[in-house]
CSV table of C-alpha atoms in Angstrom, one decimal:
chain,number,residue,atom,x,y,z
A,15,MET,CA,23.1,-35.4,-9.1
A,16,GLU,CA,22.0,-32.2,-10.4
A,17,ASP,CA,18.3,-31.1,-10.5
A,18,GLN,CA,17.1,-28.8,-13.2
A,19,ASN,CA,17.5,-25.8,-10.7
A,20,GLY,CA,21.1,-26.6,-10.5
A,21,ASP,CA,20.9,-27.8,-6.9
A,22,TYR,CA,23.0,-30.6,-6.0
A,23,LYS,CA,20.8,-33.6,-4.4
A,24,LYS,CA,22.3,-37.3,-2.8
A,25,LEU,CA,20.2,-39.5,-4.4
A,26,HIS,CA,21.6,-43.0,-4.2
A,27,ILE,CA,21.9,-45.6,-7.1
A,28,ILE,CA,19.1,-48.2,-7.1
A,29,GLY,CA,19.2,-50.7,-9.5
A,30,SER,CA,16.7,-52.7,-11.8
A,31,GLU,CA,15.8,-55.1,-8.4
A,32,GLU,CA,16.8,-55.1,-5.1
A,33,TRP,CA,15.8,-56.9,-2.0
A,34,CYS,CA,13.5,-55.5,0.2
A,35,VAL,CA,13.2,-56.5,3.8
A,36,PHE,CA,9.7,-55.9,6.1
A,37,GLU,CA,10.8,-56.3,9.5
A,38,GLU,CA,7.3,-55.7,10.8
A,39,LEU,CA,5.4,-57.9,8.4
A,40,GLU,CA,8.4,-60.3,9.4
A,41,ILE,CA,9.2,-61.1,5.6
A,42,PRO,CA,13.0,-61.2,6.2
A,43,ALA,CA,14.0,-60.6,2.3
A,44,VAL,CA,11.5,-60.2,-0.9
A,45,LYS,CA,13.0,-59.4,-4.4
A,46,ALA,CA,11.5,-56.2,-5.7
A,47,ARG,CA,11.4,-55.0,-9.4
A,48,VAL,CA,11.9,-51.3,-9.0
A,49,ASP,CA,9.4,-49.4,-11.1
A,50,SER,CA,9.3,-46.2,-12.0
A,51,GLY,CA,6.3,-46.5,-14.3
A,52,ALA,CA,4.0,-47.5,-11.1
A,53,LYS,CA,2.8,-44.8,-8.9
A,54,THR,CA,2.6,-46.9,-6.0
A,55,SER,CA,4.4,-50.1,-4.9
A,56,SER,CA,2.6,-53.5,-4.1
A,57,ILE,CA,3.1,-57.0,-3.2
A,58,GLN,CA,1.9,-60.1,-4.1
A,59,ALA,CA,-0.5,-61.4,-0.9
A,60,ASN,CA,-3.2,-64.7,-1.1
A,61,ASN,CA,-6.1,-65.3,1.6
A,62,ILE,CA,-6.9,-61.4,2.5
A,63,LYS,CA,-9.3,-61.0,5.5
A,64,VAL,CA,-10.3,-57.9,6.8
A,65,TYR,CA,-11.1,-57.6,10.5
A,66,THR,CA,-11.1,-54.5,13.1
A,67,LYS,CA,-8.8,-54.0,15.8
A,68,GLY,CA,-10.2,-51.7,18.6
A,69,ALA,CA,-11.8,-49.3,16.4
A,70,GLN,CA,-9.5,-49.4,13.3
A,71,GLU,CA,-9.5,-51.9,10.3
A,72,TRP,CA,-6.7,-54.3,10.3
A,73,VAL,CA,-6.1,-56.8,7.4
A,74,LYS,CA,-4.5,-60.6,7.8
A,75,PHE,CA,-2.8,-62.1,4.5
A,76,GLU,CA,-0.4,-64.7,3.7
A,77,VAL,CA,2.7,-64.3,1.5
A,78,ASN,CA,5.0,-66.6,-1.3
A,79,PRO,CA,7.7,-64.6,-0.8
A,80,LEU,CA,9.8,-66.4,-3.1
A,81,GLN,CA,8.9,-67.1,-6.5
A,82,ASP,CA,10.6,-70.6,-7.1
A,83,ASN,CA,9.5,-71.5,-3.6
A,84,ARG,CA,5.7,-71.2,-2.8
A,85,GLY,CA,5.9,-73.4,-0.4
A,86,ILE,CA,7.0,-70.5,2.5
A,87,ASN,CA,4.4,-68.9,3.3
A,88,VAL,CA,4.7,-65.7,5.5
A,89,THR,CA,1.5,-65.0,7.5
A,90,CYS,CA,1.3,-60.9,7.8
A,91,ASN,CA,-1.0,-58.6,10.1
A,92,ALA,CA,-1.0,-54.8,9.1
A,93,ARG,CA,-3.4,-51.6,9.8
A,94,LEU,CA,-5.6,-51.0,6.4
A,95,VAL,CA,-5.1,-47.5,5.1
A,96,ASP,CA,-7.0,-47.5,2.2
A,97,ARG,CA,-9.0,-49.5,-0.6
A,98,ARG,CA,-8.5,-48.9,-4.0
A,99,THR,CA,-10.3,-49.9,-7.4
A,100,VAL,CA,-8.2,-51.1,-9.5
A,101,LYS,CA,-8.9,-51.7,-13.5
A,102,SER,CA,-7.0,-54.6,-14.8
A,103,SER,CA,-5.7,-55.0,-18.7
A,104,SER,CA,-8.6,-57.2,-19.1
A,105,GLY,CA,-11.3,-54.6,-17.8
A,106,ILE,CA,-12.2,-55.8,-14.9
A,107,SER,CA,-12.7,-53.8,-11.5
A,108,GLU,CA,-11.8,-55.0,-8.4
A,109,GLU,CA,-10.9,-53.4,-4.8
A,110,ARG,CA,-7.7,-53.8,-3.6
A,111,PHE,CA,-6.0,-53.3,0.1
A,112,VAL,CA,-3.6,-50.4,1.0
A,113,ILE,CA,-1.3,-51.1,3.9
A,114,LYS,CA,1.5,-48.4,5.3
A,115,THR,CA,4.7,-50.5,6.5
A,116,PRO,CA,8.6,-49.9,7.1
A,117,VAL,CA,11.1,-51.2,4.5
A,118,LYS,CA,14.4,-51.5,4.7
A,119,VAL,CA,16.2,-51.4,0.9
A,120,GLY,CA,19.9,-51.6,1.9
A,121,SER,CA,20.9,-49.3,4.5
A,122,HIS,CA,17.5,-47.1,4.0
A,123,ARG,CA,15.0,-47.8,6.0
A,124,PHE,CA,11.6,-45.8,5.2
A,125,ASN,CA,7.4,-46.3,5.5
A,126,ILE,CA,5.8,-47.3,2.0
A,127,GLU,CA,2.4,-47.6,1.1
A,128,LEU,CA,1.8,-51.4,-0.2
A,129,THR,CA,-0.9,-52.2,-2.4
A,130,LEU,CA,-2.0,-56.0,-1.9
A,131,ALA,CA,-2.0,-57.7,-5.1
A,132,ASN,CA,-2.0,-61.3,-7.1
A,133,ARG,CA,1.0,-60.9,-8.0
A,134,ASP,CA,1.2,-64.7,-8.7
A,135,THR,CA,1.6,-64.5,-12.1
A,136,MET,CA,4.1,-62.6,-12.1
A,137,GLU,CA,7.8,-62.8,-11.8
A,138,TYR,CA,8.7,-61.0,-9.1
A,139,ARG,CA,6.4,-60.7,-5.8
A,140,MET,CA,6.8,-57.5,-5.2
A,141,LEU,CA,6.9,-53.9,-7.5
A,142,LEU,CA,8.9,-50.7,-5.6
A,143,GLY,CA,7.1,-47.8,-7.4
A,144,ARG,CA,7.1,-44.1,-7.8
A,145,GLU,CA,6.3,-43.2,-4.9
A,146,ALA,CA,8.9,-45.1,-3.3
A,147,LEU,CA,11.7,-43.7,-5.3
A,148,ASN,CA,11.3,-40.1,-5.2
A,149,ASP,CA,13.8,-38.0,-3.2
A,150,ARG,CA,15.5,-40.8,-2.5
A,151,PHE,CA,17.0,-43.4,-5.4
A,152,ILE,CA,18.0,-42.6,-9.5
A,153,VAL,CA,17.4,-46.2,-10.8
A,154,ASN,CA,20.2,-47.7,-13.1
A,155,PRO,CA,18.3,-50.2,-15.0
A,156,ALA,CA,21.8,-51.7,-16.0
A,157,VAL,CA,23.0,-52.8,-12.6
A,158,SER,CA,21.0,-55.6,-10.3
A,159,PHE,CA,21.0,-55.5,-6.4
A,160,ASN,CA,22.9,-52.0,-6.3
A,161,LEU,CA,22.2,-51.9,-2.7
A,162,GLN,CA,22.1,-55.4,-1.3
A,163,ASP,CA,22.6,-58.9,-2.6
A,164,PHE,CA,21.6,-61.8,-0.6
A,165,SER,CA,23.1,-65.3,-1.8
A,166,ALA,CA,21.1,-68.8,-2.1
A,167,GLN,CA,22.6,-69.9,0.8
A,168,GLU,CA,21.5,-66.4,2.8
A,169,ILE,CA,18.1,-66.3,1.7
A,170,LEU,CA,17.4,-70.4,3.0
A,171,ASP,CA,19.0,-69.3,6.1
A,172,LYS,CA,16.8,-66.3,6.7
A,173,TYR,CA,14.0,-68.5,5.8
A,174,ALA,CA,14.6,-71.7,7.6
A,175,SER,CA,12.2,-71.2,10.1
A,176,HIS,CA,9.2,-71.8,7.8
A,177,PHE,CA,10.6,-75.1,6.3
A,178,LYS,CA,9.0,-77.7,8.6
A,179,GLU,CA,11.6,-80.6,9.8
A,180,LYS,CA,10.9,-84.1,7.9
A,181,THR,CA,8.6,-86.8,9.1
A,182,GLY,CA,7.9,-90.5,8.1
A,183,LEU,CA,5.9,-90.2,4.9
A,184,LYS,CA,8.3,-91.2,1.7
A,185,ILE,CA,6.1,-89.8,-1.6
A,186,ALA,CA,7.3,-90.8,-4.9
A,187,LEU,CA,6.5,-88.5,-8.5
A,188,LEU,CA,6.3,-91.3,-10.9
A,189,ALA,CA,6.8,-89.5,-14.2
A,190,SER,CA,9.1,-88.5,-17.0
A,191,ASN,CA,10.7,-84.9,-16.7
A,192,PRO,CA,11.9,-83.3,-13.7
A,193,LEU,CA,11.7,-80.0,-15.1
A,194,LEU,CA,7.9,-79.7,-15.9
A,195,TYR,CA,6.2,-77.4,-14.2
A,196,SER,CA,3.7,-78.9,-12.3
A,197,ASN,CA,6.1,-82.1,-11.6
A,198,LYS,CA,8.6,-79.3,-9.8
A,199,ARG,CA,5.8,-77.8,-7.8
A,200,ILE,CA,4.6,-81.4,-6.7
A,201,MET,CA,8.1,-81.8,-5.5
A,202,GLU,CA,8.4,-78.5,-4.0
A,203,ALA,CA,5.0,-78.4,-2.2
A,204,GLY,CA,5.8,-82.2,-0.4
A,205,GLU,CA,9.6,-81.2,0.6
A,206,ALA,CA,7.4,-77.8,2.3
A,207,LEU,CA,4.7,-80.0,4.3
A,208,GLY,CA,8.2,-82.5,5.3
A,209,HIS,CA,7.8,-85.3,3.8
A,210,GLU,CA,10.6,-87.0,2.0
A,211,MET,CA,10.1,-86.4,-2.1
A,212,VAL,CA,11.6,-88.7,-4.6
A,213,PHE,CA,11.4,-88.4,-8.5
A,214,LEU,CA,11.0,-91.7,-10.6
A,215,ASN,CA,11.6,-91.9,-14.0
A,216,VAL,CA,8.8,-94.5,-15.3
A,217,GLU,CA,11.3,-95.5,-17.9
A,218,HIS,CA,14.2,-96.3,-15.4
A,219,ALA,CA,12.0,-98.6,-13.0
A,220,TYR,CA,11.4,-102.3,-13.6
A,221,MET,CA,9.5,-105.0,-12.0
A,222,LYS,CA,10.0,-108.8,-10.6
A,223,LEU,CA,6.5,-110.6,-10.6
A,224,ASP,CA,6.7,-113.1,-7.9
A,225,ALA,CA,3.6,-114.3,-5.8
A,226,ASN,CA,6.2,-114.7,-2.6
A,227,SER,CA,8.4,-111.2,-3.2
A,228,PRO,CA,7.1,-109.0,-5.9
A,229,GLU,CA,9.4,-106.2,-6.6
A,230,ILE,CA,10.1,-102.9,-8.2
A,231,ARG,CA,13.7,-101.8,-9.1
A,232,TYR,CA,15.0,-98.9,-10.5
A,233,ARG,CA,18.2,-98.1,-12.5
A,234,GLY,CA,20.8,-99.4,-11.0
A,235,GLY,CA,19.5,-102.5,-8.9
A,236,ASN,CA,18.0,-100.2,-6.1
A,237,ILE,CA,14.4,-102.1,-4.8
A,238,LEU,CA,12.0,-99.1,-4.2
A,239,ASN,CA,10.2,-100.7,-1.3
A,240,GLU,CA,9.7,-97.8,1.4
A,241,PHE,CA,7.3,-95.6,-0.3
A,242,ASP,CA,3.8,-94.6,1.5
A,243,ALA,CA,2.4,-93.1,-1.7
A,244,ILE,CA,3.0,-92.7,-5.6
A,245,ILE,CA,1.7,-90.1,-7.4
A,246,PRO,CA,1.7,-90.6,-11.1
A,247,ARG,CA,2.0,-87.9,-13.9
A,248,ILE,CA,2.2,-90.6,-16.6
A,249,LYS,CA,2.7,-88.7,-20.4
A,250,PRO,CA,0.5,-90.5,-22.7
A,251,ALA,CA,3.2,-92.2,-25.1
A,252,ILE,CA,3.8,-94.5,-21.6
A,253,THR,CA,0.1,-95.2,-20.5
A,254,PHE,CA,0.7,-99.3,-20.7
A,255,TYR,CA,4.7,-99.6,-19.0
A,256,GLY,CA,3.1,-96.6,-16.7
A,257,CYS,CA,0.2,-98.1,-15.6
A,258,ALA,CA,1.8,-101.5,-14.9
A,259,LEU,CA,4.0,-99.7,-12.8
A,260,ILE,CA,1.5,-98.4,-10.9
A,261,ARG,CA,-0.3,-101.8,-10.1
A,262,GLN,CA,3.1,-103.2,-9.2
A,263,PHE,CA,3.0,-100.5,-6.6
A,264,ASP,CA,-0.9,-101.0,-5.6
A,265,ASN,CA,0.5,-104.4,-5.0
A,266,LEU,CA,2.8,-104.0,-2.8
A,267,GLY,CA,0.4,-101.9,-0.8
A,268,VAL,CA,1.4,-98.3,-2.0
A,269,TYR,CA,-1.0,-95.7,-2.1
A,270,CYS,CA,-1.5,-94.5,-5.4
A,271,LEU,CA,-2.9,-90.9,-6.3
A,272,ASN,CA,-5.2,-92.3,-9.1
A,273,SER,CA,-5.1,-95.7,-9.8
A,274,ALA,CA,-4.0,-97.4,-12.8
A,275,GLU,CA,-7.5,-98.3,-14.0
A,276,ALA,CA,-8.7,-95.1,-13.3
A,277,ILE,CA,-5.8,-93.4,-15.4
A,278,THR,CA,-6.3,-96.2,-18.2
A,279,GLN,CA,-10.3,-95.8,-18.3
A,280,SER,CA,-9.6,-91.8,-18.7
A,281,ARG,CA,-7.3,-92.0,-21.3
A,282,ASP,CA,-9.3,-94.3,-23.5
A,283,LYS,CA,-11.9,-91.6,-25.0
A,284,LEU,CA,-14.2,-93.8,-26.7
A,285,PHE,CA,-14.5,-96.2,-23.1
A,286,ALA,CA,-14.9,-93.1,-21.2
A,287,SER,CA,-17.2,-91.4,-23.7
A,288,GLN,CA,-19.3,-94.3,-23.0
A,289,LEU,CA,-19.1,-94.3,-19.8
A,290,PHE,CA,-20.4,-91.0,-19.1
A,291,SER,CA,-23.4,-91.9,-21.7
A,292,LYS,CA,-24.0,-94.6,-19.2
A,293,ASN,CA,-23.9,-92.6,-15.9
A,294,ASP,CA,-26.7,-90.0,-17.4
A,295,ILE,CA,-23.2,-87.1,-17.9
A,296,HIS,CA,-24.0,-84.9,-20.8
A,297,ILE,CA,-21.7,-84.4,-23.8
A,298,PRO,CA,-21.5,-83.4,-26.9
A,299,ILE,CA,-23.1,-86.2,-29.3
A,300,THR,CA,-20.6,-88.2,-30.3
A,301,GLY,CA,-19.7,-90.8,-32.6
A,302,PHE,CA,-17.4,-93.7,-33.5
A,303,ALA,CA,-17.4,-95.8,-36.7
A,304,LYS,CA,-14.1,-97.9,-38.6
A,305,SER,CA,-14.9,-98.1,-42.2
A,306,PRO,CA,-15.2,-95.3,-44.6
A,307,MET,CA,-18.0,-96.5,-45.7
A,308,ASP,CA,-19.9,-95.1,-42.6
A,309,THR,CA,-18.4,-91.7,-43.2
A,310,LYS,CA,-21.3,-89.6,-44.5
A,311,ASP,CA,-24.1,-91.4,-42.0
A,312,LEU,CA,-21.1,-90.9,-39.4
A,313,ILE,CA,-21.6,-87.0,-40.1
A,314,ARG,CA,-25.4,-86.7,-40.2
A,315,MET,CA,-25.5,-88.8,-36.9
A,316,VAL,CA,-23.4,-85.6,-35.1
A,317,ASN,CA,-25.8,-83.3,-36.5
A,318,GLY,CA,-23.3,-82.3,-39.7
A,319,ALA,CA,-20.8,-80.2,-39.9
A,320,PRO,CA,-19.0,-77.7,-38.9
A,321,LEU,CA,-17.6,-80.7,-36.0
A,322,ILE,CA,-14.9,-81.6,-34.8
A,323,ILE,CA,-12.3,-85.1,-35.3
A,324,LYS,CA,-10.7,-86.2,-32.6
A,325,LEU,CA,-7.9,-88.7,-32.9
A,326,LEU,CA,-8.6,-91.5,-29.6
A,327,GLU,CA,-5.4,-90.8,-28.3
A,328,SER,CA,-5.1,-87.3,-28.3
A,329,THR,CA,-3.6,-84.8,-25.7
A,330,GLN,CA,-3.1,-81.0,-25.3
A,331,GLY,CA,-5.2,-80.3,-28.1
A,332,LYS,CA,-3.3,-82.3,-30.4
A,333,GLY,CA,-4.9,-84.3,-32.7
A,334,VAL,CA,-8.0,-82.5,-33.0
A,335,VAL,CA,-9.4,-81.1,-36.0
A,336,LEU,CA,-12.1,-78.8,-37.0
A,337,ALA,CA,-13.9,-79.6,-40.2
A,338,GLU,CA,-16.0,-76.4,-41.3
A,339,THR,CA,-18.1,-78.0,-44.2
A,340,ASN,CA,-19.2,-81.9,-44.3
A,341,LYS,CA,-16.9,-82.4,-47.8
A,342,ALA,CA,-13.6,-81.4,-45.4
A,343,ALA,CA,-15.3,-83.7,-42.8
A,344,GLU,CA,-15.2,-86.2,-44.9
A,345,SER,CA,-11.7,-85.6,-46.1
A,346,VAL,CA,-10.4,-85.4,-43.1
A,347,ILE,CA,-11.9,-88.8,-41.5
A,348,ASN,CA,-10.5,-91.0,-44.7
A,349,ALA,CA,-7.7,-89.7,-44.5
A,350,PHE,CA,-7.1,-90.3,-40.8
A,351,LYS,CA,-9.1,-93.8,-41.7
A,352,SER,CA,-6.4,-94.5,-44.2
A,353,VAL,CA,-3.6,-94.7,-41.7
A,354,GLN,CA,-5.8,-97.2,-39.7
A,355,THR,CA,-5.9,-95.0,-36.7
A,356,ASN,CA,-8.9,-94.6,-34.4
A,357,ILE,CA,-11.2,-91.4,-34.3
A,358,LEU,CA,-14.2,-90.0,-33.1
A,359,VAL,CA,-16.5,-87.2,-34.5
A,360,GLN,CA,-18.4,-85.3,-32.1
A,361,GLU,CA,-20.6,-81.8,-32.6
A,362,PHE,CA,-19.0,-78.3,-32.9
A,363,ILE,CA,-20.5,-76.3,-30.3
A,364,LYS,CA,-20.2,-73.2,-31.5
A,365,GLU,CA,-22.2,-71.1,-29.2
A,366,ALA,CA,-19.0,-71.9,-26.4
A,367,ASN,CA,-17.3,-69.0,-28.5
A,368,GLY,CA,-13.7,-70.9,-28.4
A,369,GLN,CA,-14.1,-71.1,-24.2
A,370,ASP,CA,-14.0,-74.5,-22.0
A,371,ILE,CA,-14.2,-74.4,-18.5
A,372,ARG,CA,-11.1,-76.4,-17.1
A,373,CYS,CA,-12.5,-77.6,-13.1
A,374,PHE,CA,-9.2,-79.6,-10.9
A,375,VAL,CA,-11.0,-81.8,-8.9
A,376,VAL,CA,-8.7,-83.2,-6.1
A,377,ASN,CA,-11.0,-86.2,-3.6
A,378,GLY,CA,-14.2,-85.0,-4.6
A,379,LYS,CA,-14.2,-81.7,-4.6
A,380,VAL,CA,-13.3,-78.9,-7.5
A,381,VAL,CA,-10.3,-77.2,-5.5
A,382,ALA,CA,-9.8,-74.8,-8.7
A,383,SER,CA,-11.9,-73.4,-11.8
A,384,ILE,CA,-10.4,-71.7,-14.7
A,385,GLN,CA,-12.0,-70.4,-18.3
A,386,ARG,CA,-9.7,-71.3,-20.9
A,387,GLN,CA,-10.6,-68.9,-24.1
A,388,ALA,CA,-8.9,-69.8,-27.6
A,389,GLU,CA,-7.2,-67.3,-29.3
A,390,LYS,CA,-8.4,-65.9,-32.5
A,391,GLY,CA,-9.0,-68.0,-35.2
A,392,GLU,CA,-8.3,-71.3,-33.2
A,393,PHE,CA,-10.9,-73.4,-31.7
A,394,ARG,CA,-8.8,-75.4,-29.3
A,395,ALA,CA,-9.0,-73.4,-25.8
A,396,ASN,CA,-6.1,-75.6,-24.7
A,397,LEU,CA,-3.5,-73.4,-23.0
A,398,HIS,CA,-0.5,-75.6,-24.6
A,399,GLN,CA,-2.6,-74.0,-28.4
A,400,GLY,CA,-2.0,-70.9,-26.7
A,401,GLY,CA,-5.4,-70.1,-24.8
A,402,LYS,CA,-5.7,-68.1,-22.5
A,403,ALA,CA,-6.3,-68.4,-18.9
A,404,SER,CA,-9.0,-66.3,-16.4
A,405,ILE,CA,-10.7,-67.1,-13.1
A,406,ILE,CA,-14.2,-67.9,-13.2
A,407,LYS,CA,-16.7,-68.6,-11.4
A,408,ILE,CA,-19.1,-72.0,-12.0
A,409,SER,CA,-22.7,-72.9,-11.7
A,410,ALA,CA,-23.8,-75.8,-9.2
A,411,GLU,CA,-24.8,-77.6,-12.0
A,412,GLU,CA,-21.2,-77.4,-13.8
A,413,ARG,CA,-19.4,-78.5,-10.0
A,414,LYS,CA,-21.8,-81.6,-10.0
A,415,LEU,CA,-20.9,-82.1,-13.3
A,416,ALA,CA,-17.1,-82.0,-12.6
A,417,VAL,CA,-17.3,-84.1,-9.5
A,418,LYS,CA,-19.5,-86.7,-11.2
A,419,ALA,CA,-17.4,-87.3,-14.0
A,420,ALA,CA,-14.2,-87.4,-11.6
A,421,LYS,CA,-16.1,-90.1,-9.6
A,422,VAL,CA,-17.2,-92.2,-12.9
A,423,LEU,CA,-13.6,-92.5,-13.4
A,424,ASN,CA,-12.8,-93.5,-10.0
A,425,LEU,CA,-10.1,-90.3,-10.2
A,426,ALA,CA,-8.7,-88.8,-7.1
A,427,VAL,CA,-7.1,-86.2,-9.2
A,428,ALA,CA,-8.7,-84.8,-12.6
A,429,GLY,CA,-8.7,-82.1,-14.6
A,430,VAL,CA,-12.4,-82.1,-16.0
A,431,ASP,CA,-12.9,-80.2,-18.8
A,432,ILE,CA,-16.8,-78.5,-19.8
A,433,ILE,CA,-18.4,-76.5,-22.2
A,434,ARG,CA,-21.4,-74.0,-22.1
A,435,SER,CA,-23.9,-75.1,-24.9
A,436,ASN,CA,-27.3,-73.9,-25.0
A,437,LYS,CA,-28.9,-77.2,-23.6
A,438,GLY,CA,-26.9,-76.5,-20.1
A,439,PRO,CA,-22.9,-77.3,-19.7
A,440,LEU,CA,-21.6,-80.7,-21.7
A,441,LEU,CA,-18.3,-82.7,-20.4
A,442,LEU,CA,-15.6,-82.4,-22.9
A,443,GLU,CA,-13.3,-84.8,-21.1
A,444,VAL,CA,-11.7,-85.7,-18.1
A,445,ASN,CA,-7.7,-86.1,-17.8
A,446,SER,CA,-5.9,-87.9,-15.3
A,447,SER,CA,-2.3,-85.7,-15.3
A,448,PRO,CA,-3.7,-82.4,-15.3
A,449,GLY,CA,-1.2,-79.7,-15.6
A,450,LEU,CA,-1.1,-77.1,-12.6
A,451,GLU,CA,1.1,-74.1,-14.4
A,452,GLY,CA,-2.1,-72.6,-15.9
A,453,ILE,CA,-4.6,-73.2,-13.2
A,454,GLU,CA,-2.3,-72.4,-10.4
A,455,ASN,CA,-1.2,-68.7,-12.0
A,456,ALA,CA,-4.7,-67.9,-12.9
A,457,THR,CA,-6.2,-68.1,-9.5
A,458,GLY,CA,-3.2,-67.7,-7.3
A,459,LYS,CA,-4.3,-71.1,-5.6
A,460,ASP,CA,-1.6,-73.9,-4.5
A,461,ILE,CA,-3.0,-77.0,-5.9
A,462,ALA,CA,0.4,-79.3,-5.3
A,463,ASN,CA,0.0,-78.1,-1.5
A,464,ILE,CA,-3.8,-79.5,-1.8
A,465,MET,CA,-2.9,-82.7,-3.7
A,466,ILE,CA,-0.4,-83.7,-1.0
A,467,ARG,CA,-2.8,-82.9,1.6
A,468,ALA,CA,-5.4,-85.2,-0.4
A,469,ILE,CA,-2.7,-88.2,0.3
A,470,GLU,CA,-2.1,-87.3,3.8
A,471,SER,CA,-5.6,-87.3,4.5
A,472,LYS,CA,-6.3,-90.7,2.6
A,473,ILE,CA,-3.3,-92.7,4.8
A,474,LYS,CA,-5.0,-90.9,7.7
A,475,PHE,CA,-1.3,-89.4,8.2
A,476,ASN,CA,-1.0,-86.8,11.0
A,477,GLY,CA,2.4,-84.4,10.6
């Protein structure tokens, strides 16, 4: 390659993505995006802890080197060479740690500065920046893995020691779609901890009710009688049948992470709201009525428009309407009632500015929380409605509220939605099958792993 001075330099062609090997960090392969727009290189790191070794500062951190398997964790140690303040796209400044370590890219071995970053939301666990490319490589964005490629089997072989051996636990995930992010993550986390994971489609299972030999059978006549635990992830449309199956598993002595009763209660928004009121859990003022003749007083009762109107069976923000005037509220309520559907009306908490807080509760502890911000012009902060998630530090009062709400419904796993109002935190609703994608990506926490660990502790399993 000829440079501007007419000299010839032997620059090697590097693709838009390449495999990097870090022998000193004991990372046998990590896929990097080659990014000439970034000055420094960075790698995804969790649980970063700074410690002193001799007179020097060192850093211990964990890397999930494979994007499609967060169950694999490599613990790394390296000397700390710098601390840098970085501003995120949302304007939040945070301190980042920098290490220096040898890297191998194909046959090339050289020292590289690496920023330890939370890249959990990114497709690649690593960025190879300009400083690593200078005087070594020229980028051809049309090719990938030009310097070295590994097959899927080679990657499995390289990480074989990180897969734990199978143990005695057999866990079933009772759901509908094995391709959903949450379901894939739970299966992966169970396998990473050495358990046998089986995906059961709710609609392919059927049961025999008998005092002497109750059974659950699966498509093809297989009898399902060997499970230690069931993780229910039942979509609202099949709550009735799904809960019947969970009760049957419970009758067979299988531990269910969320009981049928708890799921049924949480799905009935009216009953749940009544339980919250009874247990001194503060919620936005809520009204419920059957006859359209009560419409005007119903609106007055929740402090008038603007107000929220919800279908009792709503989920992911669907079936939830904001009525901005009393007239609009009357129209919506009467329209809903004309099709004989059950609705709740609820005061609108304007000061929340389209924000709510999702707390993920597992076995009586808030293990992660995020703030969800609704899209401009939208009042629903649900991520399925285009809401944006970010990490938030919740108050002791909010933590207590989330834990109590899950406990009142007797849910071992719950997504508790809280809104900040002038009256303090208010409970919006509790979800018995909370999604993992938004909260795992925003916080970088392995919540699927925490769920499996919760099962282990409940059934006194020691792997």
